[in-house]
mmCIF file of C-alpha atoms and ligand atoms in Angstrom:
data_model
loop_
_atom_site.group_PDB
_atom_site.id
_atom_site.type_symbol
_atom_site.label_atom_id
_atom_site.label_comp_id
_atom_site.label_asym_id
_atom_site.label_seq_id
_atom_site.Cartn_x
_atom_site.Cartn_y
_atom_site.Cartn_z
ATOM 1 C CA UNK Y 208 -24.059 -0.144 -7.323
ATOM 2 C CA UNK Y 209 -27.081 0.668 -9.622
ATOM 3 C CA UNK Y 210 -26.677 4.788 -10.373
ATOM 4 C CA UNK Y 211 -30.426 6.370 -10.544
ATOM 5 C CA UNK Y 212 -32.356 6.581 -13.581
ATOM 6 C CA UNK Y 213 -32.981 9.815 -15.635
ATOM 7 C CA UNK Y 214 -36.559 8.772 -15.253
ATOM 8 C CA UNK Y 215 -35.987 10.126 -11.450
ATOM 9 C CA UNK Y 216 -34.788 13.023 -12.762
ATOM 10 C CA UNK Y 217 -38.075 13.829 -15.073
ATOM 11 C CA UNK Y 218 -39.973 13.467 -11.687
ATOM 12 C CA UNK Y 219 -38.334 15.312 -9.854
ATOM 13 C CA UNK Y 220 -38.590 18.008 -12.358
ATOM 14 C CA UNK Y 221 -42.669 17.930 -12.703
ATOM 15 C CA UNK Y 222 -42.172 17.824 -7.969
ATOM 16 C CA UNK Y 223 -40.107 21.028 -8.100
ATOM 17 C CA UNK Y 224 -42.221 22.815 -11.095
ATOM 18 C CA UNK Y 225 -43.669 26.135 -9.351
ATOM 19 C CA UNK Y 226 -41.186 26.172 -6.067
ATOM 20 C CA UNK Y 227 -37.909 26.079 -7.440
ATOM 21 C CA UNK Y 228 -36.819 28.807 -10.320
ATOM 22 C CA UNK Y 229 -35.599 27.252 -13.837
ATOM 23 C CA UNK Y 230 -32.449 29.174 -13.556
ATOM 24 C CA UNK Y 231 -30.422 31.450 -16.606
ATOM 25 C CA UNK Y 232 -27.624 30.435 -18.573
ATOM 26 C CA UNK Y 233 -25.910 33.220 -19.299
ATOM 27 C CA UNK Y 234 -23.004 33.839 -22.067
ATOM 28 C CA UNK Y 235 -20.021 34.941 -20.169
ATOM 29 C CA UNK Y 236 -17.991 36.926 -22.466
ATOM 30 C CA UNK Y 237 -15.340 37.749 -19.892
ATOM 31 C CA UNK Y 238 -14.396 33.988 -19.745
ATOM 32 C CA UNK Y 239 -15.087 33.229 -23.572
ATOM 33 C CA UNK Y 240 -12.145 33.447 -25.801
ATOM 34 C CA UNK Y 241 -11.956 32.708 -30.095
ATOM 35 C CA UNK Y 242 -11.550 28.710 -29.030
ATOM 36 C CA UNK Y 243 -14.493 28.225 -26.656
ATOM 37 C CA UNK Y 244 -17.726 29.703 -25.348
ATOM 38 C CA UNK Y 245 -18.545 30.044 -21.881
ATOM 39 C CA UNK Y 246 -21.578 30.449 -20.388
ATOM 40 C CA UNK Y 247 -23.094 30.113 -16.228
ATOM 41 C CA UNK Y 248 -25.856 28.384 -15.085
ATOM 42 C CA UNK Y 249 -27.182 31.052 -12.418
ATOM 43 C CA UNK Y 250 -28.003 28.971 -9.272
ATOM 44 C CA UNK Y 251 -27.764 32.234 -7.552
ATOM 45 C CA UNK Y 252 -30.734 33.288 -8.434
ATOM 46 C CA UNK Y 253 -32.306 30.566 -6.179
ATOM 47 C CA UNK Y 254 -34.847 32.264 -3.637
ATOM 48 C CA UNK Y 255 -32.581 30.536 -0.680
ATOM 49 C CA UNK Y 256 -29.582 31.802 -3.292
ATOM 50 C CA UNK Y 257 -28.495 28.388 -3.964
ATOM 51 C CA UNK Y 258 -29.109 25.137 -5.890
ATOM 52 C CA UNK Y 259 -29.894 22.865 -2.795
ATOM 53 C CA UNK Y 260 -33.762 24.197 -2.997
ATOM 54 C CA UNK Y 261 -33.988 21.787 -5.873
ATOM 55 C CA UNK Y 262 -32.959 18.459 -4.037
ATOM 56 C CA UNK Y 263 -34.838 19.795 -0.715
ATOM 57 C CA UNK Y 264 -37.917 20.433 -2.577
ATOM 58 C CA UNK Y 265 -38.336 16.944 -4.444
ATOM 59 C CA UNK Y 266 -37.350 15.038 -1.065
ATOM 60 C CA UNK Y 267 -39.736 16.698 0.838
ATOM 61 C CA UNK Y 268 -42.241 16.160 -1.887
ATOM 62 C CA UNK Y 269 -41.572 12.515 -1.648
ATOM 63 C CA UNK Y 270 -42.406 11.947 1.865
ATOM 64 C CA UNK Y 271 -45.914 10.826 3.254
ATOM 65 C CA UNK Y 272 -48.757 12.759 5.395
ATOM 66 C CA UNK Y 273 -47.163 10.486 8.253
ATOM 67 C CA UNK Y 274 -43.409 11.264 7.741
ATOM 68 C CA UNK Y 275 -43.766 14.744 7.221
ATOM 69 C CA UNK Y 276 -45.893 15.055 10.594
ATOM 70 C CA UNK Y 277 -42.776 14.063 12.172
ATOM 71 C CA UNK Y 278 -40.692 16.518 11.275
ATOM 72 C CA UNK Y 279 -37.680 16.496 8.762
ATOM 73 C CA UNK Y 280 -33.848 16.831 9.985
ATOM 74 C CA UNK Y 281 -30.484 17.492 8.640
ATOM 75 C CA UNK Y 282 -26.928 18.169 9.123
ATOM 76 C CA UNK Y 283 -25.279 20.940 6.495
ATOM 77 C CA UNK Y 284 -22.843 23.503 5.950
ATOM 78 C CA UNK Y 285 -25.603 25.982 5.510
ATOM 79 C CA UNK Y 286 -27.230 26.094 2.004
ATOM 80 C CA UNK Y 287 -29.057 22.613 2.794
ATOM 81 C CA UNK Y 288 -30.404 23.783 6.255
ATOM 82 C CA UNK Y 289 -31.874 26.876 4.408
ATOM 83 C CA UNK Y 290 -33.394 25.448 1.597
ATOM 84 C CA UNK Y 291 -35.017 22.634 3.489
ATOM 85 C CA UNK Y 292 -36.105 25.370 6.248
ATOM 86 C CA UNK Y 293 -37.504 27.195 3.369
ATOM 87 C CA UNK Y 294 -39.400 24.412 1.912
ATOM 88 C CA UNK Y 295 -40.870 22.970 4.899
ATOM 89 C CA UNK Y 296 -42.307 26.425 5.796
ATOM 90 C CA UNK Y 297 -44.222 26.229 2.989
ATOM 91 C CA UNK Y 298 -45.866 22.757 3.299
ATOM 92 C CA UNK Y 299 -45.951 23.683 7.433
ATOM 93 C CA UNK Y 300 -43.953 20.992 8.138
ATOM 94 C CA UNK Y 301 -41.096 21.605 10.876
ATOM 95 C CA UNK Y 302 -37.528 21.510 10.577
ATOM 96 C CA UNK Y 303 -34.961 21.247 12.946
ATOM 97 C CA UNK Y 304 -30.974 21.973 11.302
ATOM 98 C CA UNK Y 305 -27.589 20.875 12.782
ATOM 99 C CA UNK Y 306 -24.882 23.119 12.124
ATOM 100 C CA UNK Y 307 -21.169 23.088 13.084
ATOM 101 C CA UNK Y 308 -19.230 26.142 14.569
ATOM 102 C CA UNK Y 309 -17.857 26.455 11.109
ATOM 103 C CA UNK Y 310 -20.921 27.613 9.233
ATOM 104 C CA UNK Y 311 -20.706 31.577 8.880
ATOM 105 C CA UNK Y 312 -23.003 33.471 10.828
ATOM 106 C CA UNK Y 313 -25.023 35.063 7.838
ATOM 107 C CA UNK Y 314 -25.983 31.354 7.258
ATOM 108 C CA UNK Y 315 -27.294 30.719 10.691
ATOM 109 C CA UNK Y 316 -29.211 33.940 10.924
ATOM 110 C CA UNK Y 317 -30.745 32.668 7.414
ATOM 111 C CA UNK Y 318 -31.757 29.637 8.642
ATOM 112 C CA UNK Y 319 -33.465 30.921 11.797
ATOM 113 C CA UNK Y 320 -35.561 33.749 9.744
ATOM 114 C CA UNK Y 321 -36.604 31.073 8.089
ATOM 115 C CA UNK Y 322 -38.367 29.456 11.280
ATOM 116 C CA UNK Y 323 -36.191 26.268 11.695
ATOM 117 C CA UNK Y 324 -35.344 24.941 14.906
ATOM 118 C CA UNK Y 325 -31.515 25.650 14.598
ATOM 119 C CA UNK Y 326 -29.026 23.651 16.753
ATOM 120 C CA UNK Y 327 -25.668 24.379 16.529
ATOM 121 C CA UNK Y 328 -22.989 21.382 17.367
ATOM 122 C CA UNK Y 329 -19.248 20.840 17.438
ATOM 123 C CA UNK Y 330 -16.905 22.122 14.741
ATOM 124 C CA UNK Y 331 -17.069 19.827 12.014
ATOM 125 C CA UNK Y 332 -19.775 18.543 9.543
ATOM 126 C CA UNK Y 333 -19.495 14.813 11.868
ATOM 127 C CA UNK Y 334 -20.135 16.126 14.931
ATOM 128 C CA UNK Y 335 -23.407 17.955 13.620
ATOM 129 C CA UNK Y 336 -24.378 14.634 11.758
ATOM 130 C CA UNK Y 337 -23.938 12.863 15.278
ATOM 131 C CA UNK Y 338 -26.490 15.355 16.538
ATOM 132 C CA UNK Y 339 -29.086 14.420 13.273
ATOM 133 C CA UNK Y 340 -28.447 10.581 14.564
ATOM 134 C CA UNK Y 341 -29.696 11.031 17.968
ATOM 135 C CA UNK Y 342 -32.778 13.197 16.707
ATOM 136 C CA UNK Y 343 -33.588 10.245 14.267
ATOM 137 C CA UNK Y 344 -33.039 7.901 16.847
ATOM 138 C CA UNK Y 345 -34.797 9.864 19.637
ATOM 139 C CA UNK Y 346 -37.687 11.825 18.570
ATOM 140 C CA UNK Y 347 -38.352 9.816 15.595
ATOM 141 C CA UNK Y 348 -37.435 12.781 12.612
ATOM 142 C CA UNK Y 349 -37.605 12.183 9.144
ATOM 143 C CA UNK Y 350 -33.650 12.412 7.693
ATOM 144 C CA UNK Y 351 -32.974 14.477 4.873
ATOM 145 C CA UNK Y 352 -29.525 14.421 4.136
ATOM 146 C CA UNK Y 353 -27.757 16.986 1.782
ATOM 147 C CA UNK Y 354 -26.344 14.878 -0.817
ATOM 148 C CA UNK Y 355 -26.309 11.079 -0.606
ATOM 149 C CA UNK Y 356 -30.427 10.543 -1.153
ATOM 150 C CA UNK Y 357 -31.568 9.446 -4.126
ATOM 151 C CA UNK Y 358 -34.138 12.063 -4.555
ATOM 152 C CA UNK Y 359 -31.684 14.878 -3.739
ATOM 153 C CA UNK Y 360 -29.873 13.707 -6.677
ATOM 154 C CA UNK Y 361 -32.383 13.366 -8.898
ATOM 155 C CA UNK Y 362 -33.609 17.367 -7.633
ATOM 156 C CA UNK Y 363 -30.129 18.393 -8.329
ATOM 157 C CA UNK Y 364 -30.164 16.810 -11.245
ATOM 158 C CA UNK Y 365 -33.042 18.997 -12.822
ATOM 159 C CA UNK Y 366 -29.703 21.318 -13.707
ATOM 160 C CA UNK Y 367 -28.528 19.186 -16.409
ATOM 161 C CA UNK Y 368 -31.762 19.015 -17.549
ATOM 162 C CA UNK Y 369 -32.302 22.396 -18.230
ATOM 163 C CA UNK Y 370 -28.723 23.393 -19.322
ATOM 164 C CA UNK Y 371 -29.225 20.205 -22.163
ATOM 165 C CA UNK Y 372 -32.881 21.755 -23.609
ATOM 166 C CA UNK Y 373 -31.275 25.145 -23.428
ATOM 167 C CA UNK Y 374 -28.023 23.947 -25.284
ATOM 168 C CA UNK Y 375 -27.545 20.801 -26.475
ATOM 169 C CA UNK Y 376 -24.424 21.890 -28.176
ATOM 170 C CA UNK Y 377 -22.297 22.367 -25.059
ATOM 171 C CA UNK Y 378 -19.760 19.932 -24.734
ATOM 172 C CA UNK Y 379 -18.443 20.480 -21.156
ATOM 173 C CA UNK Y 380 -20.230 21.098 -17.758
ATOM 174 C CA UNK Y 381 -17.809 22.363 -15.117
ATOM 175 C CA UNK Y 382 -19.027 21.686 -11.648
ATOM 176 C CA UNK Y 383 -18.329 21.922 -7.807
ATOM 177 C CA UNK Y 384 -17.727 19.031 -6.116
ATOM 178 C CA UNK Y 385 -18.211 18.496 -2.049
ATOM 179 C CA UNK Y 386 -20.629 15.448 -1.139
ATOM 180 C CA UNK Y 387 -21.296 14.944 -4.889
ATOM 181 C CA UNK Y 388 -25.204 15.378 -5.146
ATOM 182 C CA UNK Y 389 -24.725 18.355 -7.159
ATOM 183 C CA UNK Y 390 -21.816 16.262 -9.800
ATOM 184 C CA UNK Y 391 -23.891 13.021 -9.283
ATOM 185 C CA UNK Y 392 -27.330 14.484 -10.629
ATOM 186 C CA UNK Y 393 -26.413 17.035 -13.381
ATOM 187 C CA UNK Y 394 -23.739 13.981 -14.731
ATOM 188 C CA UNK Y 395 -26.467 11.110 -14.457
ATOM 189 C CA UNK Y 396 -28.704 13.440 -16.617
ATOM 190 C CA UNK Y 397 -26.186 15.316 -18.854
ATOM 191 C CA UNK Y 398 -25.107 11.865 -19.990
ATOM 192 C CA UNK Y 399 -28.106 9.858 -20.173
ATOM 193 C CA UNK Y 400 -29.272 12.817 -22.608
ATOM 194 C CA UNK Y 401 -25.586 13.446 -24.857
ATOM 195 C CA UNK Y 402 -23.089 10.730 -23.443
ATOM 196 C CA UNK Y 403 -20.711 12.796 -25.102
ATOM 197 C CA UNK Y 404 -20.582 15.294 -23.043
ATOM 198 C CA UNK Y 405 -17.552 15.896 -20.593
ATOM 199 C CA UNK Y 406 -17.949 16.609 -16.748
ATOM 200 C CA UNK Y 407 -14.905 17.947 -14.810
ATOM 201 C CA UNK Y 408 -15.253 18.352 -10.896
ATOM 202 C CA UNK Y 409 -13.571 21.208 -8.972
ATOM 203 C CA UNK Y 410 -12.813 21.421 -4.800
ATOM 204 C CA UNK Y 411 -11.084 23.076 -2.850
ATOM 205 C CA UNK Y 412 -7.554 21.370 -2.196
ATOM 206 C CA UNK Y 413 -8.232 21.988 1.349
ATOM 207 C CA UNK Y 414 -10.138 19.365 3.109
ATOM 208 C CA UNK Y 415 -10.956 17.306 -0.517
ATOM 209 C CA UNK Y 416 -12.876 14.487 1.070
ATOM 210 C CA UNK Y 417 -14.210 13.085 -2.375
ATOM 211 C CA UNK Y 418 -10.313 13.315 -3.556
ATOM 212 C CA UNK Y 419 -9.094 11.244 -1.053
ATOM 213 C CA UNK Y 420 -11.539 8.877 -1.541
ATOM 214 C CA UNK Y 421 -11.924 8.104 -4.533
ATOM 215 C CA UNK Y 422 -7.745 7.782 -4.233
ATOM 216 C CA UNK Y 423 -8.432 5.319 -1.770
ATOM 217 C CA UNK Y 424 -11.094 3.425 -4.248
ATOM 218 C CA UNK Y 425 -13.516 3.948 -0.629
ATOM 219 C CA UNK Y 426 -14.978 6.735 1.175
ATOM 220 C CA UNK Y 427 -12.250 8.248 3.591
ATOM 221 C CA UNK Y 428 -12.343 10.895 6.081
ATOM 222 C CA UNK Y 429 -10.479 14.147 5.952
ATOM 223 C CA UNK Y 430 -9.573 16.408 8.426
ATOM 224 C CA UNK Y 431 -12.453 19.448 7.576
ATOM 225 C CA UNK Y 432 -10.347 22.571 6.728
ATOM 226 C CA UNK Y 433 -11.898 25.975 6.833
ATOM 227 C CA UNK Y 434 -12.085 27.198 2.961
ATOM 228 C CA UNK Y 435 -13.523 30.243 1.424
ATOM 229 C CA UNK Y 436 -15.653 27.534 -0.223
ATOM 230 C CA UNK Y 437 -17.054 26.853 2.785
ATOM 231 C CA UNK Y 438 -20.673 25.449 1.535
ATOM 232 C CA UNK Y 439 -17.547 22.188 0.386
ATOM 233 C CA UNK Y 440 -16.569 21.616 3.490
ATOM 234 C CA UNK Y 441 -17.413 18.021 5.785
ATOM 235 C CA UNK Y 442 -16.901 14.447 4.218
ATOM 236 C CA UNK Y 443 -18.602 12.381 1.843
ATOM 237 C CA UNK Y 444 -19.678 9.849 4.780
ATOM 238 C CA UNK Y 445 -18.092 6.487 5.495
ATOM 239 C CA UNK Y 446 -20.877 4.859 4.825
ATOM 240 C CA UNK Y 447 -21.948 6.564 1.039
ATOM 241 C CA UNK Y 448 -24.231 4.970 -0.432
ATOM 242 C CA UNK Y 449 -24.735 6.719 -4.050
ATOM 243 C CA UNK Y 450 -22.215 9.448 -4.309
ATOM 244 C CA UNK Y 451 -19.361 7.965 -3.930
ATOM 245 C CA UNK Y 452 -20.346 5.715 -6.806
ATOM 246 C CA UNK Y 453 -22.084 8.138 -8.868
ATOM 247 C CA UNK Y 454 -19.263 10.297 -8.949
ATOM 248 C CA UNK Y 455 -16.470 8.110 -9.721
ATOM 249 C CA UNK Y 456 -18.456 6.287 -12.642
ATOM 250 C CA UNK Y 457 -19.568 9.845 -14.708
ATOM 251 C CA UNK Y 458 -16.954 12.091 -13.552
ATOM 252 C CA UNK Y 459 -14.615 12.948 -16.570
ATOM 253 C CA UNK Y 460 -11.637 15.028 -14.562
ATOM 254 C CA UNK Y 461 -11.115 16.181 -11.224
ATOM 255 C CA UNK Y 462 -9.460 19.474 -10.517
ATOM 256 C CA UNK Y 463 -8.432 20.843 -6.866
ATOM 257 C CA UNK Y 464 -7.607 24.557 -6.022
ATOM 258 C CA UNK Y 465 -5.826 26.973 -4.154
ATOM 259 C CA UNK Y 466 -8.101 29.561 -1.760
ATOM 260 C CA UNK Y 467 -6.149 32.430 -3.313
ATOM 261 C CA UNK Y 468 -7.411 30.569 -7.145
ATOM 262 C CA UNK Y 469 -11.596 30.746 -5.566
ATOM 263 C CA UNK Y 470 -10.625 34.488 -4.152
ATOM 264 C CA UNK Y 471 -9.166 35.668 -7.804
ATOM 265 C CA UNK Y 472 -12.225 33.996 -9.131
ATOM 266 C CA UNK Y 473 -14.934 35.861 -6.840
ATOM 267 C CA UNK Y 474 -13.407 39.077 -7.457
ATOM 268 C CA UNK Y 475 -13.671 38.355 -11.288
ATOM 269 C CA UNK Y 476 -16.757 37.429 -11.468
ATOM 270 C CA UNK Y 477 -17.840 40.736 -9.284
ATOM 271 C CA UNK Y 478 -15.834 43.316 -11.504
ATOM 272 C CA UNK Y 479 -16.453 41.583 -14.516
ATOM 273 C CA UNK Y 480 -19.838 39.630 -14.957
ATOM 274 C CA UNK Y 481 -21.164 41.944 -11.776
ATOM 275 C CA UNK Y 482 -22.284 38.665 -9.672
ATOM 276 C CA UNK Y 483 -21.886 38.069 -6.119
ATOM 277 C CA UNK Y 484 -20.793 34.289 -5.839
ATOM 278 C CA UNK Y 485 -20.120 32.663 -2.825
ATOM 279 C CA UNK Y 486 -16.485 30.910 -2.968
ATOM 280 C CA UNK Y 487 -17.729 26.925 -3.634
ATOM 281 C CA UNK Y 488 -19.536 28.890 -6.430
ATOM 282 C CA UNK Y 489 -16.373 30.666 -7.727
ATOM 283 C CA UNK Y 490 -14.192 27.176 -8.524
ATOM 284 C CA UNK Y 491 -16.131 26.657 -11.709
ATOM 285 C CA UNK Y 492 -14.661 29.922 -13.345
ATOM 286 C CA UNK Y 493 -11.800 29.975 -11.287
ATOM 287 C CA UNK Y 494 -10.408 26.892 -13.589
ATOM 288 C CA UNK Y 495 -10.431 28.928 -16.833
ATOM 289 C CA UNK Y 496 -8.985 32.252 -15.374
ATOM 290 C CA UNK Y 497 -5.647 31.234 -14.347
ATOM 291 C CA UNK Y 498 -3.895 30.759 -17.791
ATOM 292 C CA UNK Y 499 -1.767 27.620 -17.435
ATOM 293 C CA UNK Y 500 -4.481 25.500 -16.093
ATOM 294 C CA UNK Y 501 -6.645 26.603 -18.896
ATOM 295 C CA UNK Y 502 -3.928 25.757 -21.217
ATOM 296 C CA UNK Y 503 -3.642 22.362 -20.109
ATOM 297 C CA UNK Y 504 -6.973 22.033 -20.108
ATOM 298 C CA UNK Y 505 -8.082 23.806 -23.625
ATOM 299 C CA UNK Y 506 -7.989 20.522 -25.920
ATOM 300 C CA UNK Y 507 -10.494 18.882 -23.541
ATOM 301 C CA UNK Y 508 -12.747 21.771 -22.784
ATOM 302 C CA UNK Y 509 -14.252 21.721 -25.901
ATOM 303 C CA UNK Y 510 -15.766 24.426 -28.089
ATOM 304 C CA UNK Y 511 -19.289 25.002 -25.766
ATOM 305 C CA UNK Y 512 -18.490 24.952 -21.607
ATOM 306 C CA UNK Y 513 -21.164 25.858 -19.102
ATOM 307 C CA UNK Y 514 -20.779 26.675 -15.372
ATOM 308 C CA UNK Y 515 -22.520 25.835 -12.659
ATOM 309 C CA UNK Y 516 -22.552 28.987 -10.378
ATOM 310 C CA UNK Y 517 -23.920 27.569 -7.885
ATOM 311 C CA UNK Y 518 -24.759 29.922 -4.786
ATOM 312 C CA UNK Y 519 -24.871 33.610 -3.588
ATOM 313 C CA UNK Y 520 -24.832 33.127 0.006
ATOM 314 C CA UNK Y 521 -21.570 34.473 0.902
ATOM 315 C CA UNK Y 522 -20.849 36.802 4.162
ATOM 316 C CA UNK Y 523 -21.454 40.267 2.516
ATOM 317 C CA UNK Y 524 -18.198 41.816 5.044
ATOM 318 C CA UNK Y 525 -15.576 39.134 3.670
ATOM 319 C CA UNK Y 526 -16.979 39.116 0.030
ATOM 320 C CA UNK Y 527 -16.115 42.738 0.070
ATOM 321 C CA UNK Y 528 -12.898 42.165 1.813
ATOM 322 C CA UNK Y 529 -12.490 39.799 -1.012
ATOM 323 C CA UNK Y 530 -13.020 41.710 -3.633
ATOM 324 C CA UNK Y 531 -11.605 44.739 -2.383
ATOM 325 C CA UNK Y 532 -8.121 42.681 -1.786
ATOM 326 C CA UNK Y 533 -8.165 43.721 1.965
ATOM 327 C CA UNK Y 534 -9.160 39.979 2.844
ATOM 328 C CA UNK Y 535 -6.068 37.766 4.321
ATOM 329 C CA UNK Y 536 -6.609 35.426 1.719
ATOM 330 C CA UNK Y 537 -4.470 38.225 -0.428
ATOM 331 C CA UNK Y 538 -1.207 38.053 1.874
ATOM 332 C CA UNK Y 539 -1.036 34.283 1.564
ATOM 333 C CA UNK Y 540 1.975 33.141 -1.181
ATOM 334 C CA UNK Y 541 0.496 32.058 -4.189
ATOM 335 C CA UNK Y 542 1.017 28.346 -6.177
ATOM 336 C CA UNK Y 543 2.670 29.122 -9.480
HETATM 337 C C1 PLP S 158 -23.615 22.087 -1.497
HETATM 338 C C2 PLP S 158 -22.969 23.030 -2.433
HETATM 339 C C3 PLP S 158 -22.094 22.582 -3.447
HETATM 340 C C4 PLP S 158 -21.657 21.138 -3.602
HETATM 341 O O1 PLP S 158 -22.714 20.219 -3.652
HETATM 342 P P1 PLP S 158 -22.476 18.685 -3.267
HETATM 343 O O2 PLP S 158 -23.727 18.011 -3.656
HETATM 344 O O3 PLP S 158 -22.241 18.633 -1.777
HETATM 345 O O4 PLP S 158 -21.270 18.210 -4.005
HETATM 346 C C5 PLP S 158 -21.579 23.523 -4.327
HETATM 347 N N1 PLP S 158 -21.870 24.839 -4.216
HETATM 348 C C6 PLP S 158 -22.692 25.312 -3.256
HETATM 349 C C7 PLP S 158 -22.972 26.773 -3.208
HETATM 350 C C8 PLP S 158 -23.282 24.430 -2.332
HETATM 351 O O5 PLP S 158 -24.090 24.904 -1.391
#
């Protein structure tokens, strides 16, 4: 499979210019040590509070007068649906997004502020993609999926970009991994620009589609797990068409964790670097706080790391049930 070109990637920085923020990267003392610097790439501060605004964005840009009359569709875990509600309210196009049972409630209230025709479907990622199929075939709406699209990618992949002009000395980019747009994108970039550079992919361990996959050498299905990383959840599509490729050509290492690991890391990055991640947005740190994976990880981390943190939109009642330690996440035993 060809991989997209970093030219796509330029464009779909001059598209998003003016509707998407260029985020902060911000030194993270609390995760630095003598050997190596840390800093986070603050997705978070997103107006939909994620980095799926950048992929919507430069899709939507893409289409034509005709396609965008028809109105755009997706299936998502809930940061997608939002920022492609968002953005189509501002061009006036309409949007129409399939969620499973799954997705927390703060998401679908989101989405519906946003004035998107919300449907909600079945209790996995698939069933809500079944409902996108029909609409496509149906009433004729314009697809826009949340990861495997070339011009998601390349939207996504306005990240690496601006972490490389910002610091071309970093040496590692730690990133979270569900369909792969987010991994495919900043990689493709990072590396056309410093092929140097290392990329390391964290999931959850529960329900790691891309895992078993790329174990598998083809796209697999899992059974979808709830997670507090719940933006990770769903598969990576039988049928993956740039992904699945994309990811297993640039990724460097591949690292799954524990829910109690992403609930450590939330409350961390709360208390100490006063930041409200959502839990697919914790993994990044979560990797360097628990000592003996950072150990075996040190010699390859490099002197200069950055960190995708890559959304906010958590449920405000279990973040503080996370943080305060009251959440049941605590009373589960722990890995070591
Ligand atoms: C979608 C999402 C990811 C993962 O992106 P993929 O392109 O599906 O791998 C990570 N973090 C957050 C907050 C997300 O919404």
């Amino acid at each position: 499979m060809k991989l997209i070109e970093l030219a796509q990637i330029y464009r779909a920085r001059r598209a998003i210019a003016g509707r998407v923020t260029r985020t902060p990267l911000i030194p993270a003392l609390s995760l630095s040590d003598a050997q190596t610097e840390v800093r986070l790439k603050l997705e978070t501060t997103q107006p939909t509070g994620a980095f799926k605004l950048r992929g919507a964005v430069n899709a939507l840009a893409n289409l034509s007068v005709e396609q965008r009359a028809k109105g755009v569709v997706c299936a998502s875990t809930g940061n997608h649906g939002r920022a492609l509600a968002w953005a189509a309210g501002q061009l006036g196009v309409q949007a129409t997004i399939c969620l499973s049972a799954l997705v927390p409630g703060n998401k679908v209230e989101a989405i519906r502020r946003l004035g998107a025709d919300v449907r909600i479907h079945g209790n996995s990622q698939d069933a809500a993609q079944q409902l996108v199929e029909e609409l496509v075939k149906q009433q004729g709406m314009i697809e826009i999926p949340p990861f495997d699209h070339a011009d998601i990618i390349a939207g996504q992949g306005t990240i690496g970009l601006e972490i490389l002009e910002e610091w071309p000395e970093v040496d590692t980019l730690i990133v979270g991994l569900s369909g792969g747009g987010l991994l495919s994108g900043i990689a493709l970039a990072a590396k056309a620009i410093k092929p140097s550079i290392r990329v390391i992919g964290v999931s959850p361990a529960r329900g790691a589609a891309m895992a078993a996959s790329l174990d598998a050498g083809k796209p697999v299905d899992v059974e979808e797990l709830a997670t507090l990383a719940d933006s990770l959840g769903g598969g990576i599509g039988l049928h993956n068409r740039y992904t699945f490729a994309h990811v297993r050509r640039l990724m460097d290492e591949y690292v799954l964790l524990e829910e109690i690991e992403i609930a450590r890391s939330m409350r961390h990055l709360y208390r100490e670097e006063q930041l409200v991640a959502e839990g697919a947005a914790a993994l990044g740190a979560a990797l360097l706080l628990e000592p003996p994976r950072r150990a075996a990880l040190a010699e390859r981390l490099g002197r200069r790391v950055a960190i995708i943190v890559s959304g906010r939109n958590v449920d405000m009642d279990s973040f503080t049930a996370i943080v305060d330690g009251t959440h049941e996440v605590w009373n589960t035993p722990t890995v070591d």
